[in-house]
JSON list of C-alpha atoms in Angstrom, two decimals:
[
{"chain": "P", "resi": 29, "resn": "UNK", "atom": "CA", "xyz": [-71.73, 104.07, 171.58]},
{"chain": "P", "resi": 30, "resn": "UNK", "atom": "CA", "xyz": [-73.79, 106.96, 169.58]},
{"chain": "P", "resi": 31, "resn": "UNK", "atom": "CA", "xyz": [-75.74, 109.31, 171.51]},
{"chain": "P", "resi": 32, "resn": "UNK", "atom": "CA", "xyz": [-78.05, 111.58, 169.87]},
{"chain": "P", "resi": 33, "resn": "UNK", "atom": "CA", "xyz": [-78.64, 114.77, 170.69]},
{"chain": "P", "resi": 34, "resn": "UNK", "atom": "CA", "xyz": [-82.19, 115.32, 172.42]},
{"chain": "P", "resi": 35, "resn": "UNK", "atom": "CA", "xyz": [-84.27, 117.88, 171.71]},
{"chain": "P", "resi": 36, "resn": "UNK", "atom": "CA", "xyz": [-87.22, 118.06, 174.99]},
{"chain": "P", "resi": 37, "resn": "UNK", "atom": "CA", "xyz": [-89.82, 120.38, 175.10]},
{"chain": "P", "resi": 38, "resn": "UNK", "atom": "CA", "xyz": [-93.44, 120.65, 176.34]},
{"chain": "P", "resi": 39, "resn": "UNK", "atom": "CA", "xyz": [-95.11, 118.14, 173.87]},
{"chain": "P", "resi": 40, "resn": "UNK", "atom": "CA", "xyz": [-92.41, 115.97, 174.28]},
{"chain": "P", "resi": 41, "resn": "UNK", "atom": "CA", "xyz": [-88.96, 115.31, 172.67]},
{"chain": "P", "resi": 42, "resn": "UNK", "atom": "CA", "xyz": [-87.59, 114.52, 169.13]},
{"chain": "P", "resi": 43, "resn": "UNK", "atom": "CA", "xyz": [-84.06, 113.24, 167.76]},
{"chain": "P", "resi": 44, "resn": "UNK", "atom": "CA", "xyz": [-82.41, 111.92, 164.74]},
{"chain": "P", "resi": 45, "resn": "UNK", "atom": "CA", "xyz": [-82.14, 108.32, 165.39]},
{"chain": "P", "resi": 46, "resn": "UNK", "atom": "CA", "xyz": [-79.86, 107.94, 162.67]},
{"chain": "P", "resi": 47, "resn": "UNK", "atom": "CA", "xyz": [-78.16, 110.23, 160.39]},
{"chain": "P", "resi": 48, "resn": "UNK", "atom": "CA", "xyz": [-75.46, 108.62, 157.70]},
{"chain": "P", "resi": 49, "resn": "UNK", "atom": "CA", "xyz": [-73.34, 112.14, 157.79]},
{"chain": "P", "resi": 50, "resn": "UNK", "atom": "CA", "xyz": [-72.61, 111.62, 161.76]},
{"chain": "P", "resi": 51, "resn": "UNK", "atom": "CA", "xyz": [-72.32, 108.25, 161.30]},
{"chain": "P", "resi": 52, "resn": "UNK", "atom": "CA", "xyz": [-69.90, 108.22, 158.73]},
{"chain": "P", "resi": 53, "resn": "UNK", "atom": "CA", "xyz": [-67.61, 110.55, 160.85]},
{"chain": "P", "resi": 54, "resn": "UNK", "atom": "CA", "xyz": [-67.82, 108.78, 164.43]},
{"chain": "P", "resi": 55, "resn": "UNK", "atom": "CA", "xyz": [-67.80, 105.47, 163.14]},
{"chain": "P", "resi": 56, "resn": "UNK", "atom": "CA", "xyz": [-66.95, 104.61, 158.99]},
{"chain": "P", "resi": 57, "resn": "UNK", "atom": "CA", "xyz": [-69.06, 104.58, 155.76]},
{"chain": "P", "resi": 58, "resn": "UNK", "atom": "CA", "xyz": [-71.27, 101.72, 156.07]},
{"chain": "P", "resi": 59, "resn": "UNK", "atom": "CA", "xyz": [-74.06, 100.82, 153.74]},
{"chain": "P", "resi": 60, "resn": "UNK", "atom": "CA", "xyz": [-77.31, 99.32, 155.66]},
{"chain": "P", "resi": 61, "resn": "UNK", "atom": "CA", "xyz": [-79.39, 97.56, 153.64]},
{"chain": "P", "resi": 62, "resn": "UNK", "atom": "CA", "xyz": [-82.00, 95.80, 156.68]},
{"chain": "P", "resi": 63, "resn": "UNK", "atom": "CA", "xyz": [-83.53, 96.57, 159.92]},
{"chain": "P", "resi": 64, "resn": "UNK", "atom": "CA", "xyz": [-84.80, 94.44, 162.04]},
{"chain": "P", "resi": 65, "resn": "UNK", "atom": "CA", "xyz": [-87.00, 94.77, 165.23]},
{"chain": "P", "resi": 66, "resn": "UNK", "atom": "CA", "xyz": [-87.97, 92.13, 167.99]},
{"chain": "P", "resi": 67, "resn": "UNK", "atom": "CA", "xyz": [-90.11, 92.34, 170.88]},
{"chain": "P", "resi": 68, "resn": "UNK", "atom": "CA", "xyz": [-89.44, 90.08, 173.89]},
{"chain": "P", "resi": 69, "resn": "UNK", "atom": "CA", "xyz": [-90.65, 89.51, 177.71]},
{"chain": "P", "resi": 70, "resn": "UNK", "atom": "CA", "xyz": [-88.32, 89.56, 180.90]},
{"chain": "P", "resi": 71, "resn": "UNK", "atom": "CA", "xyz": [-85.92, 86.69, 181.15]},
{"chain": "P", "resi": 72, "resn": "UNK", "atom": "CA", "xyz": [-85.86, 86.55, 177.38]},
{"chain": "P", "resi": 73, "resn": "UNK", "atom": "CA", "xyz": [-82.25, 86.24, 176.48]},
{"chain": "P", "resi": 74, "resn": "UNK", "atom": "CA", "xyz": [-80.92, 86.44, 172.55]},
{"chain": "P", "resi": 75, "resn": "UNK", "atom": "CA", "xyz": [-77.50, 85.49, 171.26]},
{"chain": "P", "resi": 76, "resn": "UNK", "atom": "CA", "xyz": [-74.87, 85.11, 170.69]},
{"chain": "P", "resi": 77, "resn": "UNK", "atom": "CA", "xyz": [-75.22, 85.70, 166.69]},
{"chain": "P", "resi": 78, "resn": "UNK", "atom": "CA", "xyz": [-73.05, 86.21, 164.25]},
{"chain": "P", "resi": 79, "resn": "UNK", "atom": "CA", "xyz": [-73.21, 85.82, 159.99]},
{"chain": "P", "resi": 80, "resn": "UNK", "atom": "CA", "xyz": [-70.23, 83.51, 158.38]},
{"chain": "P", "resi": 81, "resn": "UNK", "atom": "CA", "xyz": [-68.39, 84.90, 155.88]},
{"chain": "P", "resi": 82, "resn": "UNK", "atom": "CA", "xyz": [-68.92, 85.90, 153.10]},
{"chain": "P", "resi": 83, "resn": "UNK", "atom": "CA", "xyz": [-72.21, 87.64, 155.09]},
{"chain": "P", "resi": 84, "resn": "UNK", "atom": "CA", "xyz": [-70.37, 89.07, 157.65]},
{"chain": "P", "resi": 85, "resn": "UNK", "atom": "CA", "xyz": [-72.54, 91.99, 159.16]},
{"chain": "P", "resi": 86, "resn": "UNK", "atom": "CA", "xyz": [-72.66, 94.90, 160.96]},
{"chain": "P", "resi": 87, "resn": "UNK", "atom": "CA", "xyz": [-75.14, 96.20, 162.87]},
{"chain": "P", "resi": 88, "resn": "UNK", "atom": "CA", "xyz": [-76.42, 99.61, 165.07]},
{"chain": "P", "resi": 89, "resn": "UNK", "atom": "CA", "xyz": [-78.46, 98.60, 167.71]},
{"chain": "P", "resi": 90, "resn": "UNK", "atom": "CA", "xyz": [-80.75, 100.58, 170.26]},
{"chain": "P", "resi": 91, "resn": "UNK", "atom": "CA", "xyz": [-83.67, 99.32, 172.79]},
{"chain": "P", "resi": 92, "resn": "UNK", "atom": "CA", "xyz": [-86.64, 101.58, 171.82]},
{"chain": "P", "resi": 93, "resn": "UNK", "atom": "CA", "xyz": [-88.63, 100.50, 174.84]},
{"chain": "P", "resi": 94, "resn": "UNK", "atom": "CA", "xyz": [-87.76, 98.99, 177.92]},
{"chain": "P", "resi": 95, "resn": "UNK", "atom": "CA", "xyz": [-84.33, 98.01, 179.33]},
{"chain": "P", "resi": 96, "resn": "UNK", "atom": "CA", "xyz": [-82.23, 95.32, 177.91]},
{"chain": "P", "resi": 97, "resn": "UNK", "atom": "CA", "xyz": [-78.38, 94.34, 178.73]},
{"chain": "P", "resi": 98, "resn": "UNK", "atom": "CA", "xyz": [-76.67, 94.28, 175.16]},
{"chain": "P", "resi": 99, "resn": "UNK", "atom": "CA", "xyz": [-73.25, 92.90, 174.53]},
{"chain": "P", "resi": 100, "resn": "UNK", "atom": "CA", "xyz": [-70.94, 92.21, 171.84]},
{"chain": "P", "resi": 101, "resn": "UNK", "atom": "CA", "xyz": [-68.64, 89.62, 171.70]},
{"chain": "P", "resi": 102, "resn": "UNK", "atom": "CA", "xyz": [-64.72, 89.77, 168.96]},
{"chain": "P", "resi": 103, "resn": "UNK", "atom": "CA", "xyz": [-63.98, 86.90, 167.51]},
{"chain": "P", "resi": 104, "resn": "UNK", "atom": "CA", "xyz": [-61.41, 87.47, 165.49]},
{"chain": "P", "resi": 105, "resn": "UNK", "atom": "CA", "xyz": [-57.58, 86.68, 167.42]},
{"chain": "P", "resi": 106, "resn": "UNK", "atom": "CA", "xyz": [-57.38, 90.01, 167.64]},
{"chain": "P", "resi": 107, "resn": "UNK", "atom": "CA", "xyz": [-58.48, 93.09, 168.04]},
{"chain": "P", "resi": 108, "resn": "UNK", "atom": "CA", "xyz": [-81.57, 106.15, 172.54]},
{"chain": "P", "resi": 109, "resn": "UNK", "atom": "CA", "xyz": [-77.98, 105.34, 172.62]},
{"chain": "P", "resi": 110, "resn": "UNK", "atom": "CA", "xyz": [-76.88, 103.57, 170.17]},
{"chain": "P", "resi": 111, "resn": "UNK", "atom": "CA", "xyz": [-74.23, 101.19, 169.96]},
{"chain": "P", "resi": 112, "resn": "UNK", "atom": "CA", "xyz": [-72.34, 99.75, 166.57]},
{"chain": "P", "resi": 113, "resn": "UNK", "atom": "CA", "xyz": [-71.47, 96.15, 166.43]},
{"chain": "P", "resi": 114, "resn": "UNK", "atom": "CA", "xyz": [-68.78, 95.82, 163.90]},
{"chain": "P", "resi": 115, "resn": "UNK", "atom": "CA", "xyz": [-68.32, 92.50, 161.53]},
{"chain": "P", "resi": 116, "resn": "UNK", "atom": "CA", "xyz": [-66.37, 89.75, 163.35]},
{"chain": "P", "resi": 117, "resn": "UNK", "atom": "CA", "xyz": [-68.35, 90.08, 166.51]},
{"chain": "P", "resi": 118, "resn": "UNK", "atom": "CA", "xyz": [-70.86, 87.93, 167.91]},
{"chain": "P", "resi": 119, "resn": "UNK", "atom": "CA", "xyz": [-74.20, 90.25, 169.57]},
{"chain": "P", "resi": 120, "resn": "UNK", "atom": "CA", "xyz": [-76.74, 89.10, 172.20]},
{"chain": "P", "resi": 121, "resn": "UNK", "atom": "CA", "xyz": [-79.15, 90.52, 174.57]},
{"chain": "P", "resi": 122, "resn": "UNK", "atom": "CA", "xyz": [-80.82, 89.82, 178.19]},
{"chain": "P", "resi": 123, "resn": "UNK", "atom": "CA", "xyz": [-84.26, 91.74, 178.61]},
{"chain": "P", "resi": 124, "resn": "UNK", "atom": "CA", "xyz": [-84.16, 93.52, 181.84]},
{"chain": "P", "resi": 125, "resn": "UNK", "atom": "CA", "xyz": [-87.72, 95.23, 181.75]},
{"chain": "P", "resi": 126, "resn": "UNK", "atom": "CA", "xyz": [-91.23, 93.64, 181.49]},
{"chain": "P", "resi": 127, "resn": "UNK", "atom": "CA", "xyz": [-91.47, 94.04, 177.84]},
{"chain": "P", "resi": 128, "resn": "UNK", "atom": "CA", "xyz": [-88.61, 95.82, 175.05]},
{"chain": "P", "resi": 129, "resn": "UNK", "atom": "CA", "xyz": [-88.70, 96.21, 171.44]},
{"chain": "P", "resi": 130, "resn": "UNK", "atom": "CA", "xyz": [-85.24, 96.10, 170.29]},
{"chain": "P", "resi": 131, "resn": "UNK", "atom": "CA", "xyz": [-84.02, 97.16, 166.65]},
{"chain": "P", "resi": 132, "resn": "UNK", "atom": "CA", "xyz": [-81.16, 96.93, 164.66]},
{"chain": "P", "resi": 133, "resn": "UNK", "atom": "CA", "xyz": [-79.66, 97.78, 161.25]},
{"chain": "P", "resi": 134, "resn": "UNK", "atom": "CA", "xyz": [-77.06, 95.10, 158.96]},
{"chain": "P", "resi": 135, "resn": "UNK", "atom": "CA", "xyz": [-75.13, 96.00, 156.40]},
{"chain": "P", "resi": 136, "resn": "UNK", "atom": "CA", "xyz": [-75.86, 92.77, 154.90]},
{"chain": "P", "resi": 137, "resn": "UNK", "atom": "CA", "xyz": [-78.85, 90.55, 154.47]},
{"chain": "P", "resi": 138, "resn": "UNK", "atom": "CA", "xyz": [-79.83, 87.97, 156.68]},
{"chain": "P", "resi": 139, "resn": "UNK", "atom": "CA", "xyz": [-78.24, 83.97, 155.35]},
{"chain": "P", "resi": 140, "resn": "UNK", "atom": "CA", "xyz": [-79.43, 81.01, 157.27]},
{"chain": "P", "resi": 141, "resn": "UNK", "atom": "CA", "xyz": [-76.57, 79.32, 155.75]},
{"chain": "P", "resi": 142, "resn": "UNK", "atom": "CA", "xyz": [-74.06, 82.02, 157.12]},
{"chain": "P", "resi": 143, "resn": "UNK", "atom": "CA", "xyz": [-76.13, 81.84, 160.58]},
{"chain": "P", "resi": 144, "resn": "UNK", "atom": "CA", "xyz": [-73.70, 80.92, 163.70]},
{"chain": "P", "resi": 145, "resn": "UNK", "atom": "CA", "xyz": [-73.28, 81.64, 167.23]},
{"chain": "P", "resi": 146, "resn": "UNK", "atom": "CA", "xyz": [-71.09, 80.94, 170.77]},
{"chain": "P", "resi": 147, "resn": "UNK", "atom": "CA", "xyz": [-73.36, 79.83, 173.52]},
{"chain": "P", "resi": 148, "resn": "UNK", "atom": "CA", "xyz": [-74.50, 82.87, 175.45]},
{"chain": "P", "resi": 149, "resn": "UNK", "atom": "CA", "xyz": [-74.47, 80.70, 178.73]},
{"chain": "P", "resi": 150, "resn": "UNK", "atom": "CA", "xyz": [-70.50, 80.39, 178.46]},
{"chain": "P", "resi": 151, "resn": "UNK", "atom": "CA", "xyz": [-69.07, 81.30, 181.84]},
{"chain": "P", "resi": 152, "resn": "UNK", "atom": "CA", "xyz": [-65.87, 81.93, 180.46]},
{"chain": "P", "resi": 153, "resn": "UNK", "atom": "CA", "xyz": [-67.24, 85.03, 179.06]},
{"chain": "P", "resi": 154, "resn": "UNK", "atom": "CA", "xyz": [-67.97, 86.14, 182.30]},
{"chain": "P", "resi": 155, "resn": "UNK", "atom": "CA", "xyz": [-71.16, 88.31, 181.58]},
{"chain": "P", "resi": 156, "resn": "UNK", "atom": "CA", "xyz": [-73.59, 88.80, 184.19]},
{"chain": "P", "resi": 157, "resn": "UNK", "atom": "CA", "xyz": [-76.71, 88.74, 182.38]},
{"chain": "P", "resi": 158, "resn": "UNK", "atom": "CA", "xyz": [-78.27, 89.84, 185.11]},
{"chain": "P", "resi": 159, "resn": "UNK", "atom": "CA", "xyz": [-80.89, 87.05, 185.00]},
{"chain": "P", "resi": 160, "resn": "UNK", "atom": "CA", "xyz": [-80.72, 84.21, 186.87]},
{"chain": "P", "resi": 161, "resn": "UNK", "atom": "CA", "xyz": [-79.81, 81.67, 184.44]},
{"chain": "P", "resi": 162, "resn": "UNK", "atom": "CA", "xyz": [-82.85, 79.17, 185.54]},
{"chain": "P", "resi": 163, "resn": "UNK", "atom": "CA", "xyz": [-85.22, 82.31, 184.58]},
{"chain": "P", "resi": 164, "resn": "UNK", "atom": "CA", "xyz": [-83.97, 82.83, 181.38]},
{"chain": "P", "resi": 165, "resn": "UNK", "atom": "CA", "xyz": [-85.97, 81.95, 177.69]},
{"chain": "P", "resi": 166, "resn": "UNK", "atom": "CA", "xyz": [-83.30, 80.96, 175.48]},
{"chain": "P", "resi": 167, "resn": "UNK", "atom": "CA", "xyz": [-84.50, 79.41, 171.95]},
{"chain": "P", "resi": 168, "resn": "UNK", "atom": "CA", "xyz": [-83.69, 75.61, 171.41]},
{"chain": "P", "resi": 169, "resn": "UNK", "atom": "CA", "xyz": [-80.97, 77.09, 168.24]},
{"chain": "P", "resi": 170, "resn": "UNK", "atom": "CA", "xyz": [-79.43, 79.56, 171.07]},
{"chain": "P", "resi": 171, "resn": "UNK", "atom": "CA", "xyz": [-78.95, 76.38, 173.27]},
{"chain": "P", "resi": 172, "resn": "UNK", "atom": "CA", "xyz": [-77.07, 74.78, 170.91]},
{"chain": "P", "resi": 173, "resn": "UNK", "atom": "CA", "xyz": [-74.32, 77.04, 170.06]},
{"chain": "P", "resi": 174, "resn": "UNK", "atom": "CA", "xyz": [-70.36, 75.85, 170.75]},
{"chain": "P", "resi": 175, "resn": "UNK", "atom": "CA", "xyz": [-68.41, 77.73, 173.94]},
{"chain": "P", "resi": 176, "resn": "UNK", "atom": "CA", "xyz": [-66.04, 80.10, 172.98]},
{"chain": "P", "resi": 177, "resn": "UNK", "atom": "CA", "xyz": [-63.00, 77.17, 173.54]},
{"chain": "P", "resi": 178, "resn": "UNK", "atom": "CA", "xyz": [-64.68, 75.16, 171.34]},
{"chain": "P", "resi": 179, "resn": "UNK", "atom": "CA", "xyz": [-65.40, 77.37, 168.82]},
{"chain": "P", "resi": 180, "resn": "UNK", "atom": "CA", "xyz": [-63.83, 77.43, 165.20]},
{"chain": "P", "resi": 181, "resn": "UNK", "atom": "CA", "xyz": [-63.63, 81.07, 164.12]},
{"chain": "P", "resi": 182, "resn": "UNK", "atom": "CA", "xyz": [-64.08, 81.75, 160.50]},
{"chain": "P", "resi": 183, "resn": "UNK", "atom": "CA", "xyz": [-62.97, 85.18, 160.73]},
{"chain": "P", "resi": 184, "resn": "UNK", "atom": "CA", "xyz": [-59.24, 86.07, 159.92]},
{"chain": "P", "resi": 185, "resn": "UNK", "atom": "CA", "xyz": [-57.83, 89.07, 161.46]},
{"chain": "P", "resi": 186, "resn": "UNK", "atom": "CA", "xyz": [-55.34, 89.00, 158.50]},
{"chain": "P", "resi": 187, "resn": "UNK", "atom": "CA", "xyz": [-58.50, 89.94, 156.02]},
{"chain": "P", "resi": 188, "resn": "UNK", "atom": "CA", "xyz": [-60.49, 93.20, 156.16]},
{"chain": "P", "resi": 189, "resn": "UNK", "atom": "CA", "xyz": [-64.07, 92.25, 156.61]},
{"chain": "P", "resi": 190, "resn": "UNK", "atom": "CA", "xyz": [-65.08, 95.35, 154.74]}
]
């Protein structure tokens, strides 16, 4: 997790929401080349995505407005705030607040042919969403998606991803 520093005053506040320097020394040298920004209602729920090699990406994530539970899940065998979801992990989020905008930042561009996922209702996960599950908006794709038991990783913890 990156936090920024704030800087607060009478008119208001102002940060650096990203800067490649500190970035480069907290985290690694990554080259983003997309961002991406969605907007979604309570009970909306996102995930759990991942690109295929070779489109593996990366991403650096941060809810600009509202609240939203975000998680990231490894799949590889082994192993205002921002938070950095490495290559080899799949990333989803629950919207907690009436409205957010969420956006994010890949290192690689976006392949429909790469596109996968785990199903984000897998109880053997065990992540409390924090929405009841017959509440939640899932899209028909996001519905679809193998649990983690029956999923076929394509990621190899023997080959760097970078």
């Amino acid at each position: 997790i990156i936090e920024p520093r704030i800087f607060k005053d009478a008119r208001g506040y102002f940060f650096e929401s990203y800067s490649q320097r500190e970035f480069e020394e907290k985290v690694d040298k990554i080259n983003f080349v997309q961002d991406n920004e969605s907007m979604s209602s309570y009970g909306v729920m996102r995930g759990l995505h991942f690109q295929r090699p070779p489109y593996t990406q990366s991403k650096l994530v941060r809810c600009v407005k509202g609240a939203v539970l975000d998680v990231a899940v490894e799949l590889t065998e082994e192993n205002h705030r921002q938070f950095f979801v490495p290559r080899g992990f799949a990333h989803g989020f629950a919207v907690l607040s009436e409205t957010a905008v969420f956006q994010y930042k890949c290192d690689n561009f976006y392949h429909p042919e790469a596109d996968g996922g785990i199903s984000i209702l897998d109880n053997s996960l065990d992540i409390d969403w924090r929405i009841p599950t017959e509440h939640a908006i899932l899209s028909e794709k996001d519905t679809k998606h193998p649990l983690l038991k029956d999923f076929d990783s394509p990621f190899d913890y023997h080959v760097s991803l970078y």
